[in-house]
Coordinates of C-alpha atoms in Angstrom, one line a residue:
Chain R
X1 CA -4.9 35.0 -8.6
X2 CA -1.8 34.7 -7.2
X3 CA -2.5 33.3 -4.1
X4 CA -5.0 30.5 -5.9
X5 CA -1.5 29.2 -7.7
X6 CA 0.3 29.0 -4.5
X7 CA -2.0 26.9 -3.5
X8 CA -2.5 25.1 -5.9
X9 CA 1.1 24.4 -6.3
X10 CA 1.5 24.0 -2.4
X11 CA -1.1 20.7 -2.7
X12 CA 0.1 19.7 -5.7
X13 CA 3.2 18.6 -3.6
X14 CA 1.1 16.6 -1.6
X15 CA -0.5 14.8 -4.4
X16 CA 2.5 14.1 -5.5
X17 CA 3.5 12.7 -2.5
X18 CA 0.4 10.8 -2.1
X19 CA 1.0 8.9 -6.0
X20 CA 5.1 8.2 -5.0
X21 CA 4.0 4.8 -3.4
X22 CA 1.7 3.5 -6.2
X23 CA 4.3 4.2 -8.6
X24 CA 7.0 2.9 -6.7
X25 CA 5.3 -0.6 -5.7
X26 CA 4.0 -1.2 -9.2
X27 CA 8.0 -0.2 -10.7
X28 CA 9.2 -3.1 -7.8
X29 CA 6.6 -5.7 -8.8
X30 CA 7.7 -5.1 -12.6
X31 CA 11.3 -5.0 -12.7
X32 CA 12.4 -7.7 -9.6
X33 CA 9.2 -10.0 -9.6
X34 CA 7.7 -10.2 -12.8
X35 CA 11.1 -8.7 -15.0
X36 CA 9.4 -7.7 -17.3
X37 CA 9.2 -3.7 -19.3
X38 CA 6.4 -2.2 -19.1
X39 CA 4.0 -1.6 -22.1
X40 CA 2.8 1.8 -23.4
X41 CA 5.2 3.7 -21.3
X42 CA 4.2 6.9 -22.9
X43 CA 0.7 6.7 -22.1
X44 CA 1.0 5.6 -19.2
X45 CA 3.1 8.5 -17.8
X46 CA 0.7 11.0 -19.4
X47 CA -1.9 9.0 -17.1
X48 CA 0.5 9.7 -14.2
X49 CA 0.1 13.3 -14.7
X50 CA -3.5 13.1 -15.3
X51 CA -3.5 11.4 -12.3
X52 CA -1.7 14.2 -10.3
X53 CA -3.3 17.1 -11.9
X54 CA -6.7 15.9 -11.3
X55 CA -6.2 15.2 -7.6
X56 CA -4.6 18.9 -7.2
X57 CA -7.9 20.3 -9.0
X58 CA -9.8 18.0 -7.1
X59 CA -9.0 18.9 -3.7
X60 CA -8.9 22.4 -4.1
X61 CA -12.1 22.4 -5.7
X62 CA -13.6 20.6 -2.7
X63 CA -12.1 23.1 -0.2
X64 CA -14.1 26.0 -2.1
X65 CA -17.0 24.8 -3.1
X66 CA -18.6 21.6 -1.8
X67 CA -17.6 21.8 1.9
X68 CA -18.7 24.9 2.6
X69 CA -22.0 24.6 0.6
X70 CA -23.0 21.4 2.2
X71 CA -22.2 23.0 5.7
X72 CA -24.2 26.2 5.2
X73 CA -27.4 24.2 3.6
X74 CA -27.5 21.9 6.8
X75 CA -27.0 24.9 8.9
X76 CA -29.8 26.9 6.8
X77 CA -32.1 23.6 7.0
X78 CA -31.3 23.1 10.5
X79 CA -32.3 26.7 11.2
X80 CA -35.3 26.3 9.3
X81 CA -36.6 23.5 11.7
X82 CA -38.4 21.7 8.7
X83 CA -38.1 18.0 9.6
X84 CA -39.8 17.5 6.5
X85 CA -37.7 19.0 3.8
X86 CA -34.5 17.7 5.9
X87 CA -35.4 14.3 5.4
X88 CA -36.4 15.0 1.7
X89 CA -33.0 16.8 1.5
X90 CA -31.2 13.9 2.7
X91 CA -32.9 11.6 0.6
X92 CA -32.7 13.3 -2.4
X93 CA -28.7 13.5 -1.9
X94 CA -28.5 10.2 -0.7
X95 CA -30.0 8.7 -4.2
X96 CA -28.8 11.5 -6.6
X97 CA -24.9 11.0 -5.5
X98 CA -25.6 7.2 -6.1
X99 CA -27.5 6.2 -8.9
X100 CA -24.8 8.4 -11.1
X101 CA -21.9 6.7 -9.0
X102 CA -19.6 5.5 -11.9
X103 CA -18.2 2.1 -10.0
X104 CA -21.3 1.6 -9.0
X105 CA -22.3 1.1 -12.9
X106 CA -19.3 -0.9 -13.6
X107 CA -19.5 -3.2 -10.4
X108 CA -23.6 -3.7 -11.2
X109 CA -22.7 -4.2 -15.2
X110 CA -20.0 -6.8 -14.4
X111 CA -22.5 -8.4 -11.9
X112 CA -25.1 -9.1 -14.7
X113 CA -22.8 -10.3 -16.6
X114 CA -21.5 -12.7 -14.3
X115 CA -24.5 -13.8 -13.8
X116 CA -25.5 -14.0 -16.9
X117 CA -22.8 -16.8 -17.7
X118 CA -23.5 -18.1 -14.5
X119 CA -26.7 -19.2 -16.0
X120 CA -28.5 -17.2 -13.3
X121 CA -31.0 -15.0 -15.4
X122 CA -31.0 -14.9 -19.5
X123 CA -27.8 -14.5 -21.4
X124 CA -29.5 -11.5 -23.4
X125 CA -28.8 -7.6 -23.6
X126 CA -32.0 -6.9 -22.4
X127 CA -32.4 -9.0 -19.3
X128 CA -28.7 -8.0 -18.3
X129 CA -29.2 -4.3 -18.6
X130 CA -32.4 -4.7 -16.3
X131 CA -30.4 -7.0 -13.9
X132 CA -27.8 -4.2 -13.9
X133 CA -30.3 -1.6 -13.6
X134 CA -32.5 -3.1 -11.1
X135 CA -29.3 -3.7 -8.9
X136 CA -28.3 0.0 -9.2
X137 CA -31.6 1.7 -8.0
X138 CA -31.8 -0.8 -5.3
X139 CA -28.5 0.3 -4.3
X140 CA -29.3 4.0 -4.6
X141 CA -33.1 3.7 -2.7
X142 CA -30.5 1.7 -0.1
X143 CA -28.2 4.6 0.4
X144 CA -31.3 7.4 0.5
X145 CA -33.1 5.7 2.9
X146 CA -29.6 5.4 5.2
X147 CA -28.9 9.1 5.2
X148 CA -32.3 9.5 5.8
X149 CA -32.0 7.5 9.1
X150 CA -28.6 9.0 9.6
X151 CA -30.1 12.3 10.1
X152 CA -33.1 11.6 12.3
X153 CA -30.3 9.6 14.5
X154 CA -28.4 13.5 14.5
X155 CA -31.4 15.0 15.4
X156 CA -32.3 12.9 17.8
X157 CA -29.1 11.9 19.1
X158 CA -29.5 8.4 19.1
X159 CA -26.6 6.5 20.1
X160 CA -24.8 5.1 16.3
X161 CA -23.5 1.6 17.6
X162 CA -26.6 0.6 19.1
X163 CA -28.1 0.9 15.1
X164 CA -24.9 -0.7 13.3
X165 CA -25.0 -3.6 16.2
X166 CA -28.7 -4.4 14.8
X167 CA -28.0 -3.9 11.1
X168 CA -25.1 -6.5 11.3
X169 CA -27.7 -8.7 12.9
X170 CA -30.0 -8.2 10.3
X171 CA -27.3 -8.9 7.6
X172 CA -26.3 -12.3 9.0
X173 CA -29.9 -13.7 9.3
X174 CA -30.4 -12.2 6.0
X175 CA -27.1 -14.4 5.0
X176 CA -28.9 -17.6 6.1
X177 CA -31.9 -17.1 3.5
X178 CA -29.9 -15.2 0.5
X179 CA -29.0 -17.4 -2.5
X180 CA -25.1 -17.6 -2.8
X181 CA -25.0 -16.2 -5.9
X182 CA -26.2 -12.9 -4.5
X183 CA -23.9 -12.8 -1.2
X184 CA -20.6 -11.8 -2.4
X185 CA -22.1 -9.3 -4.5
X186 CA -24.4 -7.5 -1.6
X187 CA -21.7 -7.5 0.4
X188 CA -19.5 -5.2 -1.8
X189 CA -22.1 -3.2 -2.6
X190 CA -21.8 -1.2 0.5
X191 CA -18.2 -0.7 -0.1
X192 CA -19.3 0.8 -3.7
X193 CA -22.2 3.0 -3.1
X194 CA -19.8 5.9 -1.5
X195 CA -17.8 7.8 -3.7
X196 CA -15.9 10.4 -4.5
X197 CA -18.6 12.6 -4.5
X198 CA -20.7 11.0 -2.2
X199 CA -18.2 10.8 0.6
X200 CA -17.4 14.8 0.7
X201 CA -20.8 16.0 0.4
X202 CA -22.5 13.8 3.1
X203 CA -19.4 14.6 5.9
X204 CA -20.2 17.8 5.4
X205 CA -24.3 17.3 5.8
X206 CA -23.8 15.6 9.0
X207 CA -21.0 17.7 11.0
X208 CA -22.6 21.1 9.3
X209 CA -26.2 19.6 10.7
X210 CA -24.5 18.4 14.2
X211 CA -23.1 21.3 15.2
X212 CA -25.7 23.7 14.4
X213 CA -28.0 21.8 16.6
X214 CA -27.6 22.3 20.5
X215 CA -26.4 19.7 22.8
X216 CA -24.8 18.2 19.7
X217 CA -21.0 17.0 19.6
X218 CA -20.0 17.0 15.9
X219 CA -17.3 14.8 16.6
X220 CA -19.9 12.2 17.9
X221 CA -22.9 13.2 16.2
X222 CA -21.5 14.5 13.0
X223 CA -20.2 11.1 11.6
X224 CA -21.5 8.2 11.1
X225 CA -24.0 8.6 7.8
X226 CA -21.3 6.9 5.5
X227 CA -21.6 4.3 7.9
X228 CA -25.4 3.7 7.6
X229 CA -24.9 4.4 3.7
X230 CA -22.5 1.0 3.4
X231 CA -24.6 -1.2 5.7
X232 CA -28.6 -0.9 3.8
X233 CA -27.1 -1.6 0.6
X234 CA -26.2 -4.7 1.6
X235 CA -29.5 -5.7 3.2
X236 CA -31.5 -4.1 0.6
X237 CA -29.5 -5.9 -2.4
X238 CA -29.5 -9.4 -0.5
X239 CA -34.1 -8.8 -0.6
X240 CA -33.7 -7.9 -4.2
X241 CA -31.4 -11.9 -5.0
X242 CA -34.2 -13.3 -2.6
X243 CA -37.0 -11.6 -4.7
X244 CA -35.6 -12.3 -8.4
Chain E
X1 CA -0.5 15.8 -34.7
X2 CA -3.1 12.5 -34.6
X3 CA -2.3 12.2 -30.9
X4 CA -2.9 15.3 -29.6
X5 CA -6.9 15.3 -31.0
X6 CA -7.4 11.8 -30.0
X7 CA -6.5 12.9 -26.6
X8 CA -8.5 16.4 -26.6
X9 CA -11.5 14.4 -27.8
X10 CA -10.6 11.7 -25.2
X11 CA -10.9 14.4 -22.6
X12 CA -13.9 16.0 -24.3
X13 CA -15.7 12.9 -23.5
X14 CA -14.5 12.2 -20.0
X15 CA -15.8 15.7 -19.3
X16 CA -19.2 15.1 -20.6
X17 CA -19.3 11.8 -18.4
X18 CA -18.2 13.7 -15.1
X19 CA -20.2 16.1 -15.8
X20 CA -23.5 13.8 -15.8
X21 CA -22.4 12.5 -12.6
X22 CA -21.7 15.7 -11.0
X23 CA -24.8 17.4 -12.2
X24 CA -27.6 15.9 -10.6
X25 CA -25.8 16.8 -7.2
X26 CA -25.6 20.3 -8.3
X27 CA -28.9 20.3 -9.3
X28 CA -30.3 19.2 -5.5
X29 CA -28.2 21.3 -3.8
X30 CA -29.3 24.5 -6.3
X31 CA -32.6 23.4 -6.3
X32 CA -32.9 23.5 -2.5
X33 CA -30.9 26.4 -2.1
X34 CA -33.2 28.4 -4.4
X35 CA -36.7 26.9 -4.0
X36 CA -36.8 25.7 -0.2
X37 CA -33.8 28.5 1.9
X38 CA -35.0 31.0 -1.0
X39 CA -31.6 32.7 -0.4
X40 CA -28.6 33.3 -2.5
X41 CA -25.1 32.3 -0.8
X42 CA -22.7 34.6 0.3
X43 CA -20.0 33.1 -1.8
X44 CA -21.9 31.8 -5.1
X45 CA -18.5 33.1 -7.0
X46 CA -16.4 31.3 -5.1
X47 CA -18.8 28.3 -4.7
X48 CA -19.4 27.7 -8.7
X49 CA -15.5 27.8 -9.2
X50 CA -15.1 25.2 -6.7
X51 CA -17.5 22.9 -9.0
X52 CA -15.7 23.5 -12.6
X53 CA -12.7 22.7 -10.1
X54 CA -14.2 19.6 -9.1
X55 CA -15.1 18.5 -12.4
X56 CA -12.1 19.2 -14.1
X57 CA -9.9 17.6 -11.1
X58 CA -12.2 14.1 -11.7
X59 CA -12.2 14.1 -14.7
X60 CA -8.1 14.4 -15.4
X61 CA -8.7 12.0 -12.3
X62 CA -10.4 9.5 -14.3
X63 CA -9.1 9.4 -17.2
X64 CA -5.6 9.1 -15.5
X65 CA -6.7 6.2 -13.7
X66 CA -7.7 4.7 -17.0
X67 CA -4.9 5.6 -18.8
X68 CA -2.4 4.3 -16.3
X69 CA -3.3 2.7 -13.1
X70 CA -6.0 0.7 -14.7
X71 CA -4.0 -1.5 -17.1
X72 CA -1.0 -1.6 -14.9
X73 CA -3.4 -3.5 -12.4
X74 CA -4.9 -5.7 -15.1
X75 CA -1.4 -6.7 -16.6
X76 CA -0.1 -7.6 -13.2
X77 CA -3.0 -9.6 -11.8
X78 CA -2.6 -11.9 -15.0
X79 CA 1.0 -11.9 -14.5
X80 CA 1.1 -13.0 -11.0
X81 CA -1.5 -16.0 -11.3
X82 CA 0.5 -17.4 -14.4
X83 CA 1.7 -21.0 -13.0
X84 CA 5.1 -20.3 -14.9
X85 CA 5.6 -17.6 -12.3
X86 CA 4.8 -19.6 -9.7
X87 CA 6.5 -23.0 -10.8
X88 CA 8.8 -21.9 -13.1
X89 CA 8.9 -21.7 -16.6
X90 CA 9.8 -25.5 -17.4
X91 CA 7.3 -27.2 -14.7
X92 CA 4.3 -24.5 -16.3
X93 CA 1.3 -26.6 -16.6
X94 CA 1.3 -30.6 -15.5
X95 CA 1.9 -28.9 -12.3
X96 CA -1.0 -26.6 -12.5
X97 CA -3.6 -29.1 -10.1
X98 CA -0.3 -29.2 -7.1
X99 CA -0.2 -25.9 -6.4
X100 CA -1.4 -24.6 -2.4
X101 CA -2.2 -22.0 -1.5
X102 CA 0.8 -20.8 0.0
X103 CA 2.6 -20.8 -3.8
X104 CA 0.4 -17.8 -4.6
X105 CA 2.3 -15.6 -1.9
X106 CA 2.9 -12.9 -4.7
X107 CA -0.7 -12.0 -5.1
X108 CA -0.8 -11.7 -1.1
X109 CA 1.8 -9.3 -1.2
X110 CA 0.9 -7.6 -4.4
X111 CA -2.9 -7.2 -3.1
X112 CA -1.2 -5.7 0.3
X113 CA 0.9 -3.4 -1.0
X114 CA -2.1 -2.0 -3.5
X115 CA -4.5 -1.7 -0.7
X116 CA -2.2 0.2 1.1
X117 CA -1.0 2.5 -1.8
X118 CA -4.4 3.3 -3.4
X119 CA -6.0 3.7 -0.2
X120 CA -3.6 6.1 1.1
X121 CA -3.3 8.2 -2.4
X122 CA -7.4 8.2 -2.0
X123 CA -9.2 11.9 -2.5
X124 CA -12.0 11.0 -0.4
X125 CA -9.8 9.8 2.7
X126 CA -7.5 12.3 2.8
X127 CA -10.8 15.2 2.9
X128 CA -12.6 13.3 5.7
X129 CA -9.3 13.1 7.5
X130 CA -8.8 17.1 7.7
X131 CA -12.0 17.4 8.2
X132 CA -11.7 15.2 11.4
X133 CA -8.6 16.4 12.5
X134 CA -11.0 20.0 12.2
X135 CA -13.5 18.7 14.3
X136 CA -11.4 16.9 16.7
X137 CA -9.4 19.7 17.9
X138 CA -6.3 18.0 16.4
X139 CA -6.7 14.9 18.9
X140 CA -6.8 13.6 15.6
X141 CA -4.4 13.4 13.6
X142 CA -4.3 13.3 9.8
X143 CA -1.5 10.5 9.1
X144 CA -2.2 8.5 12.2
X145 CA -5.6 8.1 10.7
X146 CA -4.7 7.7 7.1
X147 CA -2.1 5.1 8.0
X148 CA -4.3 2.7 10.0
X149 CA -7.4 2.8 7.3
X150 CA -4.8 2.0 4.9
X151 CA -3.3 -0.7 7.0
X152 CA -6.9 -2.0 7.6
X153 CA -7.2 -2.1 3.7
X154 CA -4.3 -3.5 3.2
X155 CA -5.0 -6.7 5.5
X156 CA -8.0 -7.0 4.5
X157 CA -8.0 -7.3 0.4
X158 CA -5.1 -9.3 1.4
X159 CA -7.1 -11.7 3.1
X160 CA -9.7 -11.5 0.6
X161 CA -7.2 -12.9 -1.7
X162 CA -6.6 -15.7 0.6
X163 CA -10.5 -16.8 0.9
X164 CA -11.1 -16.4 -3.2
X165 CA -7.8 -19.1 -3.5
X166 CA -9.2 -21.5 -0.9
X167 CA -12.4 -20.5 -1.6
X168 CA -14.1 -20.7 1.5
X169 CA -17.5 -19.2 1.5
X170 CA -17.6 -14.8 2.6
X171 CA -19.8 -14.6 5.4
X172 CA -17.8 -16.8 8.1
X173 CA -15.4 -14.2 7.3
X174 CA -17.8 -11.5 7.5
X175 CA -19.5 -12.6 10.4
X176 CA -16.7 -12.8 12.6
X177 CA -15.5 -9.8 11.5
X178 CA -18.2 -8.2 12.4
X179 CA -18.2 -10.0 16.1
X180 CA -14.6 -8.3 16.6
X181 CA -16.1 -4.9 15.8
X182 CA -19.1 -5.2 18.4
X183 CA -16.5 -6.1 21.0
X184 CA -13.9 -3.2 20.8
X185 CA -16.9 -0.5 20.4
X186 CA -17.5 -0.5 24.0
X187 CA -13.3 -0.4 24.8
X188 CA -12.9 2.7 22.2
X189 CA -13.3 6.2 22.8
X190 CA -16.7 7.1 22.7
X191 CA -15.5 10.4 20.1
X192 CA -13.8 7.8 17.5
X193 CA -16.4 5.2 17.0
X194 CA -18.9 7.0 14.4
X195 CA -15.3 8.1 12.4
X196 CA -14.2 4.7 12.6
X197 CA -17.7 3.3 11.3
X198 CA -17.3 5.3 7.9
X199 CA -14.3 5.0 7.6
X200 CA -15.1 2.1 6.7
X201 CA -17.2 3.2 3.3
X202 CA -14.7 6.4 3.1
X203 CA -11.7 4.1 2.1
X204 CA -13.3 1.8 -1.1
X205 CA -14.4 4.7 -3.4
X206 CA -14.0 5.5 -7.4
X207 CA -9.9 5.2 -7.5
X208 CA -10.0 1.7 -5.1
X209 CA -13.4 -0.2 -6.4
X210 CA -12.9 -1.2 -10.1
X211 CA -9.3 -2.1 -9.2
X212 CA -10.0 -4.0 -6.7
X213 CA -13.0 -6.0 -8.3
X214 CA -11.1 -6.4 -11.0
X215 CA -8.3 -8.1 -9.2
X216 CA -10.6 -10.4 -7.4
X217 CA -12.6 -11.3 -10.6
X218 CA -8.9 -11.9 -12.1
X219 CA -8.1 -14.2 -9.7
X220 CA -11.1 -16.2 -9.5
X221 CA -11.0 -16.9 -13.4
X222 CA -7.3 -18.2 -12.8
X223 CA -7.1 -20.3 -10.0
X224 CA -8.1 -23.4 -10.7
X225 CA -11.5 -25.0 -9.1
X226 CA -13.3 -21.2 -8.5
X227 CA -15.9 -19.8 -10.0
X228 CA -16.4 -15.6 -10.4
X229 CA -19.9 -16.0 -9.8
X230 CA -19.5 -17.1 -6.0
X231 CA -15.9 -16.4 -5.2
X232 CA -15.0 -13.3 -7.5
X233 CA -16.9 -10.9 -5.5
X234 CA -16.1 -9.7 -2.3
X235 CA -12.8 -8.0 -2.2
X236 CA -14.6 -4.8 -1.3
X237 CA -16.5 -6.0 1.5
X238 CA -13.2 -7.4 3.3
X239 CA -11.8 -3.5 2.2
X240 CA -14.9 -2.4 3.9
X241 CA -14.6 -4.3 7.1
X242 CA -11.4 -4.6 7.9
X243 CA -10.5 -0.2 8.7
X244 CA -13.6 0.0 11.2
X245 CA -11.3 -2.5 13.0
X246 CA -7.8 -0.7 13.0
X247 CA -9.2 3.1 13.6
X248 CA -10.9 1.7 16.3
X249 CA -7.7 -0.3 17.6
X250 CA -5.5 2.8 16.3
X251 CA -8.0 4.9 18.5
X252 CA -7.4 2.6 21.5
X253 CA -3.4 2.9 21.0
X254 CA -3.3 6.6 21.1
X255 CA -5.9 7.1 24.2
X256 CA -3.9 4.7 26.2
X257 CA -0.5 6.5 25.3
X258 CA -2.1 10.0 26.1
X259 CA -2.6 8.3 29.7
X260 CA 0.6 6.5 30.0
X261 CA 2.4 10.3 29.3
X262 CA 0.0 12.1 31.8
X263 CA 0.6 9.4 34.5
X264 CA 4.6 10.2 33.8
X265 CA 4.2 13.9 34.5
X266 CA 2.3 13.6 37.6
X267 CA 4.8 11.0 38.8
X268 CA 7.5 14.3 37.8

């Protein structure tokens, strides 16, 4: 018990330290560029310590329980040699951690309505919530599908830039055919798909499953899935704006 | 004693919310543990803490970010597109079709130093970062990563700012970018290049994407002559982009230094 609050206390210094230039470049901006006093101070310093608190509990949950489960599971499906549950493994992670993605919701709700007042589909609830909706799943079949490929590339130990080099081909022929509307929008939907969830859990798939295979470097091999999971989305949402 | 339910319930609900996000990852991975390996894990104690851990940590997280950071962003990206700002307070309007690009240096710098403050403050970077100095054998290391990602963010929301005021269209931008990546991957180290791919998506995660989008939508409301349905989005692909290039070139720096110091102690 003891030792779990030294800890604690020991990264709660760093978060602390992390948060000191957010706080100090948002104080500069108010009080020498825009001289104004800020609003709601109380609230906003109990956010502060939200803020702080939660990334202390954060990290330290992540160091106990989601790193070393999502090494051992990619060491124990490794072990077991099924390519098949593997990819439905990676799959299933790839699509769970993203269709519950909260910026994903908010990026894909402020998208419909966007377009909605762009005049780009109907201007009512219904057609925006299945613009919205439609926009998410693609997303999250995007992001499955690339940690899908991801791990086939570990297990095979393809090389990753050779794959990237021909995505980013792919995106700017894609770019040619793609309505504008739907551009700016595909592209930041590779940057959205990986969150704070996401982001943890899939590291640890790919180094845990690199270096429990032979011949594999998990320095080389191990990385690299996040990268596939912000590069499909954009294809795969810039197919959906040609198809509506 | 108003405020103190209003913020219990406030948390109450957060909770809930987290917790549907965090559940159907729990589910997978408890579902495969116990239907397809068919074994319990060592540490299941240990491991379940580390998930009430998690979900508290997001959710205080969260709701900070609401609570604080959030509004903070909003208020200022209003503030620093107001012509009065810009023109001063008497010249406000009639001057409102004169202004260039250039008179909207404030967002550049505000967007710069955000990039580089939320990205450096950000969960998911600073776990990949151990977890690479780990792997790396401390070749690594954990600031010199965290500094260039955040640098690359930093540049490019900055930039991003820039297009959405002149409003040129993304993919030029893009495009190119993406043409400077493809020629420094064959000059990097062969072990940085996958790292410096994600870090890429690593950097623009829950804390950094509604800020940012909100920021650019923000802009492209104010400035005169944009609309947000072609020119507000995009921020996060330029926050994307732009860290691939400066691990890589970060990667580049400290391989050439390593040399430069071994050539020095032969030479001795």
């Amino acid at each position: 018990m003891g030792k779990t609050i030294q800890k604690l206390l020991l990264s709660m210094t760093g978060s602390l330290r992390d948060l000191l230039p957010i706080i100090l470049v948002v104080l500069f901006f108010q009080l020498f560029v825009l001289e104004q006093s800020l609003p709601n101070i109380g609230r906003l310093l109990t956010g502060f310590v939200f803020v702080i608190l939660g990334l202390t509990f954060f990290i330290h949950g992540l160091e106990q329980g989601l790193f070393p489960i999502g090494e051992s599971m990619a060491h124990a499906l490794a072990k077991k040699g099924s390519v098949f549950w593997l990819v439905t493994f990676a799959f299933s992670l790839g699509f769970g951690t993203t269709v519950a993605e909260p910026a994903l919701i908010a990026v894909a709700a402020e998208a419909a309505n966007v377009a909605a007042s762009g005049g780009m589909i109907e201007s009512t609830e219904q057609a925006k919530f299945s613009y919205a909706n439609g926009l998410r799943y693609t997303v999250a079949f995007s992001v499955g599908l690339a940690i899908v490929i991801g791990v086939i590339r570990i297990l095979k130990g393809w090389p990753i830039q050779w794959i990237i080099i021909g995505g980013y081909l792919l995106v700017v022929v894609m770019t040619m055919f793609a309505p504008r509307e739907i551009i700016g929008i595909a592209y930041d939907s590779g940057g959205v798909t990986t969150s704070t969830i996401t982001v943890p859990l899939v590291t640890a798939l790919g180094v845990g499953l690199a270096s429990s295979i032979k011949g594999r470097n998990p320095m080389i091999d191990g990385f690299g899935l996040i990268a596939f999971a912000s590069l499909t989305p954009i294809i795969f949402v810039m197919a959906y704006g040609m198809l509506i | 004693m108003d405020w103190i339910s209003g913020i219990l319930s406030e948390i109450a609900s957060i909770t809930f919310s987290t917790a549907k996000d965090v559940l159907p990852i729990a589910a997978i991975i408890f579902g495969f543990q116990f239907a397809v390996i068919r074994k319990k894990p060592a540490n299941l104690g240990q491991i379940s803490a580390g998930f009430i851990w998690v979900l508290i940590g997001l959710s205080l997280f969260l709701l900070g970010l609401e609570w604080a950071l959030f509004p903070i962003g909003r208020l200022m990206a209003e503030q620093l597109t107001n012509p009065e700002l810009i023109q001063g307070a008497e010249a406000g309007q009639q001057l409102i079709n004169q202004i260039k690009w250039q008179d909207y240096y404030w967002v550049y710098i505000f967007a710069f130093c955000i990039g580089f403050s939320t990205t450096i403050a950000e969960p998911s970077l600073i776990a990949v970062a151990i977890k690479a100095n780990d792997v790396s054998g401390g070749a690594i290391g954990v600031w010199g990563l965290r500094i260039s990602v955040a640098l690359g963010v930093a540049i490019g929301i900055s930039l991003g700012c820039y297009r959405i005021v002149v409003g040129d269209p993304i993919h030029w931008y893009i495009i190119l970018g993406y043409v400077i990546v493809v020629i420094q991957t064959p000059f990097a180290p062969k072990l940085i290049i996958p790292l410096a791919y994600d870090s890429g998506g690593v950097t623009t995660s829950t804390v950094t994407v509604p800020l940012v989008a909100a920021l650019g939508l923000g802009l492209s409301e104010t400035v005169p002559g944009r609309s947000p349905l072609i020119d507000g989005f995009g921020l996060i692909a330029f926050a994307s982009l732009f860290p691939i290039m400066s691990v890589l070139a970060y990667a580049q720096l400290s391989e050439a230094k390593s040399k430069l110091l071994d050539k020095k102690i032969r030479v001795s």
